[in-house]
Backbone as XML, in Angstrom:
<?xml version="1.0"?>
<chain id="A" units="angstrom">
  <residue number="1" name="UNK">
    <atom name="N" x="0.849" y="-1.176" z="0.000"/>
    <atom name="CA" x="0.000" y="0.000" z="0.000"/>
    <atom name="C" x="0.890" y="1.233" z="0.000"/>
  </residue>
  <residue number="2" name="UNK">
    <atom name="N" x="0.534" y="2.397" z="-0.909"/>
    <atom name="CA" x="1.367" y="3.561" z="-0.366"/>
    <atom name="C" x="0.333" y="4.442" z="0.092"/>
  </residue>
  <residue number="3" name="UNK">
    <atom name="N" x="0.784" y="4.497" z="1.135"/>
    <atom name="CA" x="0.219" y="5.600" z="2.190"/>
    <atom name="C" x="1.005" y="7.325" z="1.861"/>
  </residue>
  <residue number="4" name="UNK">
    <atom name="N" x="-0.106" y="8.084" z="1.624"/>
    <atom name="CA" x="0.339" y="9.385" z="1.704"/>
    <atom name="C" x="-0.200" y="10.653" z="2.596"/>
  </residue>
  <residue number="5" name="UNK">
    <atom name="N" x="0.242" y="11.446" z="3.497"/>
    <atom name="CA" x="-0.488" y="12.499" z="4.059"/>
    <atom name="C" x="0.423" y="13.707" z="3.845"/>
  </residue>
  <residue number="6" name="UNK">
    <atom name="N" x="-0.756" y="14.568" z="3.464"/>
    <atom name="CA" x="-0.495" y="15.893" z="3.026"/>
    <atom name="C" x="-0.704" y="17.017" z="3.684"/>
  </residue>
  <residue number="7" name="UNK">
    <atom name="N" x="-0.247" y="17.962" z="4.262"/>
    <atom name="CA" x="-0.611" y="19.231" z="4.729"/>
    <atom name="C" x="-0.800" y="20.207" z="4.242"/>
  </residue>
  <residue number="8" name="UNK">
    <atom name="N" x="-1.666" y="20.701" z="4.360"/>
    <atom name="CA" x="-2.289" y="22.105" z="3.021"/>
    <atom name="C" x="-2.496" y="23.527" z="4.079"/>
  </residue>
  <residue number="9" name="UNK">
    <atom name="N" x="-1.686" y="24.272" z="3.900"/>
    <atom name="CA" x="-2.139" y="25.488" z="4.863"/>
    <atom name="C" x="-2.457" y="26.516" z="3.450"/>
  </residue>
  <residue number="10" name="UNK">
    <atom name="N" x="-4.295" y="26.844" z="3.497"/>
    <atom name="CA" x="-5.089" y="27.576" z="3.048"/>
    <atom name="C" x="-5.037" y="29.348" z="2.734"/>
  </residue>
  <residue number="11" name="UNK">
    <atom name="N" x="-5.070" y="29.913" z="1.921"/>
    <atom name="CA" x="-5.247" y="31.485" z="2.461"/>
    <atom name="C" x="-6.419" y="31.396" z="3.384"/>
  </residue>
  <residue number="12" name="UNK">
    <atom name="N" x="-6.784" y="32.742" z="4.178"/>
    <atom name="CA" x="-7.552" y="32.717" z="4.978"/>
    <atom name="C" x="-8.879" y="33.098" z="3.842"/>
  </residue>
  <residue number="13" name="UNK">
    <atom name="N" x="-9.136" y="33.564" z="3.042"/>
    <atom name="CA" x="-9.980" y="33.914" z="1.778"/>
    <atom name="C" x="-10.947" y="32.433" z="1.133"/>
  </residue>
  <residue number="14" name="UNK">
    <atom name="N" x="-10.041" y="31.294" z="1.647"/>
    <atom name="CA" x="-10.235" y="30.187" z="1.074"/>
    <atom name="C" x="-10.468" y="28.777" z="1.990"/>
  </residue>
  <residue number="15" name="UNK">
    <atom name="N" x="-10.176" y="29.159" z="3.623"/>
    <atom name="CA" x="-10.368" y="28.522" z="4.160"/>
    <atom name="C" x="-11.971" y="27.861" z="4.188"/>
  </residue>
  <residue number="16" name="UNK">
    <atom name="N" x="-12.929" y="28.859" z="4.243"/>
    <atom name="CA" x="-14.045" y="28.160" z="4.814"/>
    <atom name="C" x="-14.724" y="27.389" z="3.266"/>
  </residue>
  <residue number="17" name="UNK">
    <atom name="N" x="-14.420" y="27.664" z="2.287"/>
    <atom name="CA" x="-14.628" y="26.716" z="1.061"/>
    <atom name="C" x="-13.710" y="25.738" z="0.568"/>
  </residue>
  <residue number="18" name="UNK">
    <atom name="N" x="-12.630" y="25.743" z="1.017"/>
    <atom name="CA" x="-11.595" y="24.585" z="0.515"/>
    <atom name="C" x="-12.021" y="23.175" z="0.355"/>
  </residue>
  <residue number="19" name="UNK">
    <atom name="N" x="-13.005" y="22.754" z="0.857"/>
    <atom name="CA" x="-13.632" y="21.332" z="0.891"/>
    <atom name="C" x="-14.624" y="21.125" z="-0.009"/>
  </residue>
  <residue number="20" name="UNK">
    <atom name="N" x="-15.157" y="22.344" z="-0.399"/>
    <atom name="CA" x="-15.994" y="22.767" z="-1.229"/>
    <atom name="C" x="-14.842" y="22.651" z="-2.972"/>
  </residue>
  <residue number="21" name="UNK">
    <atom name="N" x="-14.083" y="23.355" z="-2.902"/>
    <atom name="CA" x="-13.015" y="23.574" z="-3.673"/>
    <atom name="C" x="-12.425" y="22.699" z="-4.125"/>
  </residue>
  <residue number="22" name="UNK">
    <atom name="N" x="-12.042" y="21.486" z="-3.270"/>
    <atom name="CA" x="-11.664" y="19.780" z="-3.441"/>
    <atom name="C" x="-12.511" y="18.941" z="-3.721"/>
  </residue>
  <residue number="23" name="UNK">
    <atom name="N" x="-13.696" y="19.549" z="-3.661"/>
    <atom name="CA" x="-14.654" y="18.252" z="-3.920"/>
    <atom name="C" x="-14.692" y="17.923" z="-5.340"/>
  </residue>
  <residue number="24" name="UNK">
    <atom name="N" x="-14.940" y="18.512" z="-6.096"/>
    <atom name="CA" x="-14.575" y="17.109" z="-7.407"/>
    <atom name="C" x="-13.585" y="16.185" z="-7.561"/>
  </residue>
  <residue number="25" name="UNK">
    <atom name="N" x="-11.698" y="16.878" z="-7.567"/>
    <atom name="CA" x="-10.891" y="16.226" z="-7.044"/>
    <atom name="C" x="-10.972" y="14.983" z="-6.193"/>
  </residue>
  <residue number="26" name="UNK">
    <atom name="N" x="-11.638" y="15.185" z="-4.889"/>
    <atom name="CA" x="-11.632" y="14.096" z="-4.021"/>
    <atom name="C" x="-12.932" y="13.059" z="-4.529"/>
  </residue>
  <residue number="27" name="UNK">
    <atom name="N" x="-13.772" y="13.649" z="-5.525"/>
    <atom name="CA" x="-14.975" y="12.405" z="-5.855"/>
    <atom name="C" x="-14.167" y="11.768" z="-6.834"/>
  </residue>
  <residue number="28" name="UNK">
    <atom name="N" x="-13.255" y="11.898" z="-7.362"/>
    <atom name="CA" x="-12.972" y="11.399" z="-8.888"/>
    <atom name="C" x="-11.178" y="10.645" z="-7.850"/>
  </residue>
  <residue number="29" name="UNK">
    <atom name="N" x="-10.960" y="11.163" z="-7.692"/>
    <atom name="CA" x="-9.585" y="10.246" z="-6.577"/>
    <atom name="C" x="-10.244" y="8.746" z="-6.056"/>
  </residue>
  <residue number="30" name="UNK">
    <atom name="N" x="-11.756" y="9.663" z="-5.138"/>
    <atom name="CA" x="-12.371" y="7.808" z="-4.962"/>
    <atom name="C" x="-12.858" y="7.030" z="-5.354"/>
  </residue>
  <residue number="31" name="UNK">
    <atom name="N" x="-13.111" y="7.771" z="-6.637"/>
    <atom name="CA" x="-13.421" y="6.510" z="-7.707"/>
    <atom name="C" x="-12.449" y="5.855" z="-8.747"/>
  </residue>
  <residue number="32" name="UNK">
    <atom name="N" x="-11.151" y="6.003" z="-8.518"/>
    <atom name="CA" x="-10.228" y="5.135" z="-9.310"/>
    <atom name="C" x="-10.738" y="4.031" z="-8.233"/>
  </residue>
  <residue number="33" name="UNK">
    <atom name="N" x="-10.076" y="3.190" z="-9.160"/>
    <atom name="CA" x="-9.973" y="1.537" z="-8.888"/>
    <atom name="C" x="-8.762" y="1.490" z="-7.805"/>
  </residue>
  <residue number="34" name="UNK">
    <atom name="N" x="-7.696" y="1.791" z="-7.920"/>
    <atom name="CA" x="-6.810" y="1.234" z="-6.980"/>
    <atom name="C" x="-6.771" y="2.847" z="-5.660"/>
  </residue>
  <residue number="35" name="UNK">
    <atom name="N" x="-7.846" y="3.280" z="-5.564"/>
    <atom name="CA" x="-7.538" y="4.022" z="-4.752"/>
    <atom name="C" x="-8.453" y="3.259" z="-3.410"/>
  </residue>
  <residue number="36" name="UNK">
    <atom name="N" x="-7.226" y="3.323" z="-1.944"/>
    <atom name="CA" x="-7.876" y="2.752" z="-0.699"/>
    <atom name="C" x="-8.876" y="3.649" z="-0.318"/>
  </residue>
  <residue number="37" name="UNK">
    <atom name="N" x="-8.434" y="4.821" z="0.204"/>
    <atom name="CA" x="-8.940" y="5.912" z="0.864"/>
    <atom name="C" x="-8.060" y="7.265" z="0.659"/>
  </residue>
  <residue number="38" name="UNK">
    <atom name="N" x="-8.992" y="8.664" z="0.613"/>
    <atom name="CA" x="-8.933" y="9.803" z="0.169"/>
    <atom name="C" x="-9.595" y="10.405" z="1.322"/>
  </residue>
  <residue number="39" name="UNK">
    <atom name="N" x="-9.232" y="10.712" z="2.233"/>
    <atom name="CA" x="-10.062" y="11.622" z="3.460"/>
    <atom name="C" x="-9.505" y="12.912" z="3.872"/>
  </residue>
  <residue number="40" name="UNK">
    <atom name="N" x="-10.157" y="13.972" z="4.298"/>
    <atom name="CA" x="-9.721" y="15.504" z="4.666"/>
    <atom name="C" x="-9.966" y="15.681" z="6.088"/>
  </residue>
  <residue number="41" name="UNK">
    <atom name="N" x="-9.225" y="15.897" z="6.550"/>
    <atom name="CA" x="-9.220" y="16.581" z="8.219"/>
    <atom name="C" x="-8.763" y="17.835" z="8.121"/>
  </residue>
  <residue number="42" name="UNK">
    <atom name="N" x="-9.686" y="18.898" z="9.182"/>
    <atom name="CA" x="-9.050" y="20.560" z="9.903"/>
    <atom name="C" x="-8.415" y="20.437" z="10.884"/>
  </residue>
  <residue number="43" name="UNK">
    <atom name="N" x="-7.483" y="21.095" z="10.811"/>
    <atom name="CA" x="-6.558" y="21.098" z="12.056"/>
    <atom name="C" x="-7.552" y="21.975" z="13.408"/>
  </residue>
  <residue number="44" name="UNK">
    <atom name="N" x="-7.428" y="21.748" z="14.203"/>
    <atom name="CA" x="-8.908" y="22.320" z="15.422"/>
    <atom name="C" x="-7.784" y="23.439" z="15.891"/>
  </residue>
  <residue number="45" name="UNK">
    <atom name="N" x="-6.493" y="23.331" z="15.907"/>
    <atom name="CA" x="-5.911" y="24.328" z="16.785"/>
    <atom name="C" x="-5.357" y="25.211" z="15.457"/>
  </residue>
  <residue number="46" name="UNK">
    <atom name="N" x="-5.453" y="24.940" z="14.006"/>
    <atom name="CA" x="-4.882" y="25.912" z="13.093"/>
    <atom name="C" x="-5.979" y="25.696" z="12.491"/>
  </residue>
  <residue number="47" name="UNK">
    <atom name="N" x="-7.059" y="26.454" z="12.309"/>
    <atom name="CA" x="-8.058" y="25.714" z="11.025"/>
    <atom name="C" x="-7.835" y="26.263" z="9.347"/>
  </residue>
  <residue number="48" name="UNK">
    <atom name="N" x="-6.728" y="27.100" z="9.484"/>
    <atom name="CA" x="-6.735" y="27.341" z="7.921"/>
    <atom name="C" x="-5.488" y="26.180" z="7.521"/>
  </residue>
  <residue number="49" name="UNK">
    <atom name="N" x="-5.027" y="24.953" z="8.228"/>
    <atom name="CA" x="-4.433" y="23.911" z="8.001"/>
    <atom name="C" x="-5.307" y="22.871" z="7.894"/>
  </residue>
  <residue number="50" name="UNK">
    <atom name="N" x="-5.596" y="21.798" z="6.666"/>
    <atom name="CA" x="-6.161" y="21.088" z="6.507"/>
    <atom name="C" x="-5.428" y="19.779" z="6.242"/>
  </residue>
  <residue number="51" name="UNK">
    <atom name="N" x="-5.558" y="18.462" z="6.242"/>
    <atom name="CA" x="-4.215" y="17.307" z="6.246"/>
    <atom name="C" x="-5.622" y="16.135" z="5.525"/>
  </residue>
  <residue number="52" name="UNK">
    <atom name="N" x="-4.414" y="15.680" z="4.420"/>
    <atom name="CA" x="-5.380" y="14.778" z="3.825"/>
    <atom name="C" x="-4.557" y="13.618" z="3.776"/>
  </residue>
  <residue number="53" name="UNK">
    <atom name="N" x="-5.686" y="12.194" z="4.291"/>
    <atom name="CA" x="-4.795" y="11.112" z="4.249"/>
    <atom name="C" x="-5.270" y="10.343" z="2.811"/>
  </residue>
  <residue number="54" name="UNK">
    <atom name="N" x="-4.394" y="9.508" z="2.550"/>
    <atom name="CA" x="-5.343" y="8.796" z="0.990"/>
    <atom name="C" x="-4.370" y="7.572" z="0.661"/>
  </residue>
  <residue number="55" name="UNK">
    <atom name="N" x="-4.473" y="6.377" z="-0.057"/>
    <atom name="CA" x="-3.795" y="5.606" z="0.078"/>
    <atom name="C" x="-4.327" y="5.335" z="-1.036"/>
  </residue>
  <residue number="56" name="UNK">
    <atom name="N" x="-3.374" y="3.991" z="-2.474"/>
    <atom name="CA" x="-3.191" y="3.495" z="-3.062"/>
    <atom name="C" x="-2.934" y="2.279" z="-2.979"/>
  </residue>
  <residue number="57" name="UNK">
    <atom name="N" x="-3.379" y="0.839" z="-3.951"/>
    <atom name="CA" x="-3.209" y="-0.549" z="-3.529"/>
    <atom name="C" x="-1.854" y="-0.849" z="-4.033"/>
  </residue>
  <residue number="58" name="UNK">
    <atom name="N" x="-1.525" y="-0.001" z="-4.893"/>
    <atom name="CA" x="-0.108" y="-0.343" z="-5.088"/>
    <atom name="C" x="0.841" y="0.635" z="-5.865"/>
  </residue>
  <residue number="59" name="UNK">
    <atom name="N" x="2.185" y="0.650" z="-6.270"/>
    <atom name="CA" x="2.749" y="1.968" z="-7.241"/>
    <atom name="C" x="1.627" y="2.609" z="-8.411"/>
  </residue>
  <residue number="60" name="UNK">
    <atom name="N" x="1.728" y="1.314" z="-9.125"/>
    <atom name="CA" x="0.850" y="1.516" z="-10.454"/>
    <atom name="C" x="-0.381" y="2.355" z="-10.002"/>
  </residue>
  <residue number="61" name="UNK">
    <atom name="N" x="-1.657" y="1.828" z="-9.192"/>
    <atom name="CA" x="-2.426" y="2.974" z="-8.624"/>
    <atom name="C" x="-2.261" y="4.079" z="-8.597"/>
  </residue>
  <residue number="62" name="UNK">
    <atom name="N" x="-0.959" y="4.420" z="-7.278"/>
    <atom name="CA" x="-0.548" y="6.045" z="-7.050"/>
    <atom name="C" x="0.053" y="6.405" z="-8.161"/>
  </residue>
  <residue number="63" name="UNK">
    <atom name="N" x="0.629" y="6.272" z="-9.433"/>
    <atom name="CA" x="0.837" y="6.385" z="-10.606"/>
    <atom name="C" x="-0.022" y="7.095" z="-11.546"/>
  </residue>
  <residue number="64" name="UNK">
    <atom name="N" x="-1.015" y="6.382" z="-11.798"/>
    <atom name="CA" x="-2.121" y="6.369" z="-12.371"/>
    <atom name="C" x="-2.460" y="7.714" z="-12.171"/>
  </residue>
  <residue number="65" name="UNK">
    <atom name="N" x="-2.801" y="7.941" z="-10.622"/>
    <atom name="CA" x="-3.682" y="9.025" z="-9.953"/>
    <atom name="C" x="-2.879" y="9.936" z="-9.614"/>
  </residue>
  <residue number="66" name="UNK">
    <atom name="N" x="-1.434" y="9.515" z="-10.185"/>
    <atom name="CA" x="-0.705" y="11.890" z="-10.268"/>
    <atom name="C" x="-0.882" y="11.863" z="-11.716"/>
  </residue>
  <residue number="67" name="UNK">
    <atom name="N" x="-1.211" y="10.548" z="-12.527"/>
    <atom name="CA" x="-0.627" y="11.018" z="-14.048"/>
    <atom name="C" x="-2.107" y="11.272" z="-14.614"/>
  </residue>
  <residue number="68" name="UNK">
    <atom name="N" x="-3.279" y="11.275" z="-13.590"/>
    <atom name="CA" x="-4.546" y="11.645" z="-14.147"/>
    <atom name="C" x="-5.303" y="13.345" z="-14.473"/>
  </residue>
  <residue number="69" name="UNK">
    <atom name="N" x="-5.783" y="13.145" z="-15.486"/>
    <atom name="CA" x="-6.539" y="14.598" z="-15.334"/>
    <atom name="C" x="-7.048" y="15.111" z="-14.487"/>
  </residue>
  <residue number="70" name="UNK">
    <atom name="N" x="-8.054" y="14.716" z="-13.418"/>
    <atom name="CA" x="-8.178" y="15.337" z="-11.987"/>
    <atom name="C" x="-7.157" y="15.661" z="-11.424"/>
  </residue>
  <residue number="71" name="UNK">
    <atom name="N" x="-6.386" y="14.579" z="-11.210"/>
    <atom name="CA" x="-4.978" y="15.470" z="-10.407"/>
    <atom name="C" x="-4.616" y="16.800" z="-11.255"/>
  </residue>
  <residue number="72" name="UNK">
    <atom name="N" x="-4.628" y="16.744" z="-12.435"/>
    <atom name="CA" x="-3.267" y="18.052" z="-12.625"/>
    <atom name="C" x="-5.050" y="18.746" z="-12.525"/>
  </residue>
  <residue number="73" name="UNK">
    <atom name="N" x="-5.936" y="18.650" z="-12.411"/>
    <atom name="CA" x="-6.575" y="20.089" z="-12.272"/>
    <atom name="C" x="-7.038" y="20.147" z="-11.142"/>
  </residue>
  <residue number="74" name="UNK">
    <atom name="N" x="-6.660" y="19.398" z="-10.037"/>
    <atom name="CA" x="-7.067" y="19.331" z="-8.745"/>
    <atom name="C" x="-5.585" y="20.448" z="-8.227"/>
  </residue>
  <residue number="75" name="UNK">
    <atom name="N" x="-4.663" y="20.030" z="-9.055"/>
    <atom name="CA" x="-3.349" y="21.448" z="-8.689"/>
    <atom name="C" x="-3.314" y="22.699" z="-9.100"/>
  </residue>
  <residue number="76" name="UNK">
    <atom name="N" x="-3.730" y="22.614" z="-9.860"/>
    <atom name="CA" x="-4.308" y="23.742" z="-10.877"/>
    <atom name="C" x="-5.405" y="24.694" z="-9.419"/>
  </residue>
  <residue number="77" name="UNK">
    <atom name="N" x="-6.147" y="24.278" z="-9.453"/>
    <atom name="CA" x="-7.650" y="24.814" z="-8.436"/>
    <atom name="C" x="-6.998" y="25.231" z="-7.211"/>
  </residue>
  <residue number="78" name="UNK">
    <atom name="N" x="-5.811" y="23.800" z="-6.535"/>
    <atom name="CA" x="-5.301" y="24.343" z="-5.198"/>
    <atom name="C" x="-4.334" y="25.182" z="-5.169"/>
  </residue>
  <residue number="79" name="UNK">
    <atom name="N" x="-3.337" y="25.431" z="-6.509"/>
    <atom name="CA" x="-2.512" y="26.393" z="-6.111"/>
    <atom name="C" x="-2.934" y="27.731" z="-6.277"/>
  </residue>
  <residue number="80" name="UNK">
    <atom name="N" x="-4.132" y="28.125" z="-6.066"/>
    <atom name="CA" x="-4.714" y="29.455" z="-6.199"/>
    <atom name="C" x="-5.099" y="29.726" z="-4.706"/>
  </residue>
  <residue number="81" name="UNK">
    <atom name="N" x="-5.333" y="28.653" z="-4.036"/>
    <atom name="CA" x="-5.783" y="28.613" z="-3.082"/>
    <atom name="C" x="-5.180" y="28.776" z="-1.644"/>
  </residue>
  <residue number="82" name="UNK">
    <atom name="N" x="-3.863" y="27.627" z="-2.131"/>
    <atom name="CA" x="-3.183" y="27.918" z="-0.780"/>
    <atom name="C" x="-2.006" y="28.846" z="-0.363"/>
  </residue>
  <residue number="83" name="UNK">
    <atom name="N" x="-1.526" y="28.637" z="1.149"/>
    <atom name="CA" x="-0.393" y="30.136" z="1.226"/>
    <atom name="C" x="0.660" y="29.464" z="1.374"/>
  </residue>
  <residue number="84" name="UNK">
    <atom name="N" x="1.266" y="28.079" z="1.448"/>
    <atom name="CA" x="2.559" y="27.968" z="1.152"/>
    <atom name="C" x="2.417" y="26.456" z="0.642"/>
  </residue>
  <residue number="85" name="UNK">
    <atom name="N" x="4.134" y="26.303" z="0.121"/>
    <atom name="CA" x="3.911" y="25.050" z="0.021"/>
    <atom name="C" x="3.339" y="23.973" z="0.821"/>
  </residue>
  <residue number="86" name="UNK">
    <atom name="N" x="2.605" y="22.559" z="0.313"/>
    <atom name="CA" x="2.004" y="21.529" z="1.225"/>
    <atom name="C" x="3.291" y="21.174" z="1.627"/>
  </residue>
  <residue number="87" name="UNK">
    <atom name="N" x="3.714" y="19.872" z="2.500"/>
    <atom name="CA" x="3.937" y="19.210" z="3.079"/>
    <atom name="C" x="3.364" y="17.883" z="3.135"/>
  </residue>
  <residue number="88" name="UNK">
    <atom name="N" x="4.578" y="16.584" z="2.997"/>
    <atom name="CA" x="3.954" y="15.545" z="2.597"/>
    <atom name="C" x="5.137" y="14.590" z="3.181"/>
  </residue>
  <residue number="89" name="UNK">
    <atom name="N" x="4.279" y="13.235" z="3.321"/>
    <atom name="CA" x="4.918" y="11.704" z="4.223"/>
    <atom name="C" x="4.157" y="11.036" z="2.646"/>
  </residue>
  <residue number="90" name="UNK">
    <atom name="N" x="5.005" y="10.563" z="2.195"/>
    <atom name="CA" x="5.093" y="9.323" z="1.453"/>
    <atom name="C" x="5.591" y="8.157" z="1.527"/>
  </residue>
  <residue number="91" name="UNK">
    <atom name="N" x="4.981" y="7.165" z="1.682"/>
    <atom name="CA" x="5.709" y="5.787" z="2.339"/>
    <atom name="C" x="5.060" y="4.285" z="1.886"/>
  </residue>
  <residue number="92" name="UNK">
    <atom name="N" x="5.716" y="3.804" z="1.482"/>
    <atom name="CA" x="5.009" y="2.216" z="0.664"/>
    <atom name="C" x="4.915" y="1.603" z="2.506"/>
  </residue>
  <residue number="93" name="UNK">
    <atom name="N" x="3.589" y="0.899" z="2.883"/>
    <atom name="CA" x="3.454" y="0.212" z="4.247"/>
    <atom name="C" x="3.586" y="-1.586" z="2.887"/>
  </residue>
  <residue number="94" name="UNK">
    <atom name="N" x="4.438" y="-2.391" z="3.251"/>
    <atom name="CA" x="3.889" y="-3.639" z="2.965"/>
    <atom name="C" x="2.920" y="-4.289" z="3.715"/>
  </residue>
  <residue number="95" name="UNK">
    <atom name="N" x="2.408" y="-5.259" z="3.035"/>
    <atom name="CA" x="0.788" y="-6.569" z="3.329"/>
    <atom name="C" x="0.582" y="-5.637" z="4.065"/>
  </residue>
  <residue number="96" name="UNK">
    <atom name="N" x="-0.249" y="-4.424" z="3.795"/>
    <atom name="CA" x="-1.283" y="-3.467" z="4.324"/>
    <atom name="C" x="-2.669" y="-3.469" z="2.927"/>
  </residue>
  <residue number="97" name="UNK">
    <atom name="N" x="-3.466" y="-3.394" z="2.607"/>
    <atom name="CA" x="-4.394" y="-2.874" z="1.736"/>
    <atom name="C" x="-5.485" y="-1.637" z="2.797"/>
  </residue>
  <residue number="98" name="UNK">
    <atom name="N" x="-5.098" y="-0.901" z="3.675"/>
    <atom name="CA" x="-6.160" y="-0.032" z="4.241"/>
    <atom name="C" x="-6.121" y="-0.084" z="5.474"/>
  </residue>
  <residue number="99" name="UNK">
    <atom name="N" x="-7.535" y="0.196" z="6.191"/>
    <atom name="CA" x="-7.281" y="0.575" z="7.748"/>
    <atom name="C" x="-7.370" y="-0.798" z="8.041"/>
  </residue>
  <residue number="100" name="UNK">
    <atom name="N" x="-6.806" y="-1.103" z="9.797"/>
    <atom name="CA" x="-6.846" y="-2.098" z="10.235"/>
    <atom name="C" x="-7.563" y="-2.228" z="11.676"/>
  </residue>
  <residue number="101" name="UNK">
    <atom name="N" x="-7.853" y="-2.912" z="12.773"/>
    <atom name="CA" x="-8.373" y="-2.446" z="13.811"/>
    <atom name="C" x="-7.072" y="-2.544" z="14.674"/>
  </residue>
  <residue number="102" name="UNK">
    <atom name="N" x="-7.458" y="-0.957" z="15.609"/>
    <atom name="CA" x="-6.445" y="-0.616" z="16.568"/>
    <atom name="C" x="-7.067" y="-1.849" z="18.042"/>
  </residue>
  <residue number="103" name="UNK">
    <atom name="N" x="-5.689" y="-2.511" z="17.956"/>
    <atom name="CA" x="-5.213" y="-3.479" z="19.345"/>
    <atom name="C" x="-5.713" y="-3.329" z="20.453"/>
  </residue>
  <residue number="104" name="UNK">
    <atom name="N" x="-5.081" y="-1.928" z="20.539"/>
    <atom name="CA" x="-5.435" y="-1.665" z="21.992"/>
    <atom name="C" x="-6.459" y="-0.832" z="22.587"/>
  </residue>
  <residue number="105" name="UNK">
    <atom name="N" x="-7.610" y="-0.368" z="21.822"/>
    <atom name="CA" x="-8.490" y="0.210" z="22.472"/>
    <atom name="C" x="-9.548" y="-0.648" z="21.112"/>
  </residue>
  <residue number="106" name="UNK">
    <atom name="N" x="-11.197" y="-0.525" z="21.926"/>
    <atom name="CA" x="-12.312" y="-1.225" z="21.218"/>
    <atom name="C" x="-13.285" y="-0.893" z="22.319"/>
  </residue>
  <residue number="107" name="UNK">
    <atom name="N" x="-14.548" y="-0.676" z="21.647"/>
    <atom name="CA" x="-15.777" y="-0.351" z="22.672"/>
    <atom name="C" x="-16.169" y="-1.266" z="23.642"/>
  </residue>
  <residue number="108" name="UNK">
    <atom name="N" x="-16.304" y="-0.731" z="24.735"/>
    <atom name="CA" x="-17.048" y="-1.338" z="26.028"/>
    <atom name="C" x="-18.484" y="-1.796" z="25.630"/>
  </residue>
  <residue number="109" name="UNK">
    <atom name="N" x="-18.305" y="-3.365" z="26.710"/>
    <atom name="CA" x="-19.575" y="-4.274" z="26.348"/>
    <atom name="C" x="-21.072" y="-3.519" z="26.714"/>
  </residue>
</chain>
C-alpha cells in the first residue's frame, strides 16, 4: 500500500470553502480503482491547516492518480488557493491494503 499524508495550509480567503473547492478532485480520486482511501481533516488548533490522508493498492495505482486529469486540475484549483507550500509523508506500508483495527483500544460491552 502507499500511504500518503499531506498538509495544506489555506489562504484565509479560502479557508471556509476549501472542501468545497476539493470536492470534485476528491470524488474522482475515490473513484479510481486502486484508490484505498482519500479523506480531509481541519486542524482544530490551526483551522486554515487542513491534512489529507489517501492511500493506493499499489505503485501503479498512485501512478495512475498523479498522471490523471483530476490530479493536474485538482493542482491547478489548489494552487490558487493555498499560502505555502504543502507538506507531505510518502511511504510504501507492505501486506497493508487499508485501515486495520487498533489493538489496543475497542468499545465497552
Amino acid at each position: 500500500m502507499i500511504f500518503i499524508a499531506v498538509r495544506f495550509t489555506v489562504r484565509p480567503e479560502y479557508t471556509e470553502e476549501w472542501l468545497s473547492l476539493v470536492g470534485p478532485f476528491t470524488e474522482a480520486t475515490r473513484a479510481e480503482p486502486g484508490n484505498l482511501f482519500f479523506d480531509w481533516s481541519r486542524d482544530v488548533a490551526e483551522p486554515r491547516r487542513f491534512t489529507l490522508l489517501e492511500a493506493f493498492a499499489d505503485d501503479a495505482a498512485a501512478a495512475a492518480h498523479v498522471g490523471s486529469d483530476h490530479f493536474a486540475a485538482g493542482l491547478e484549483t489548489m494552487s490558487a488557493a493555498i499560502s505555502r507550500t504543502p507538506e507531505i509523508i510518502n511511504v510504501t506500508v507492505p501486506d497493508q491494503q487499508g485501515w486495520g483495527a487498533m489493538a489496543e483500544l475497542a468499545p465497552r460491552a
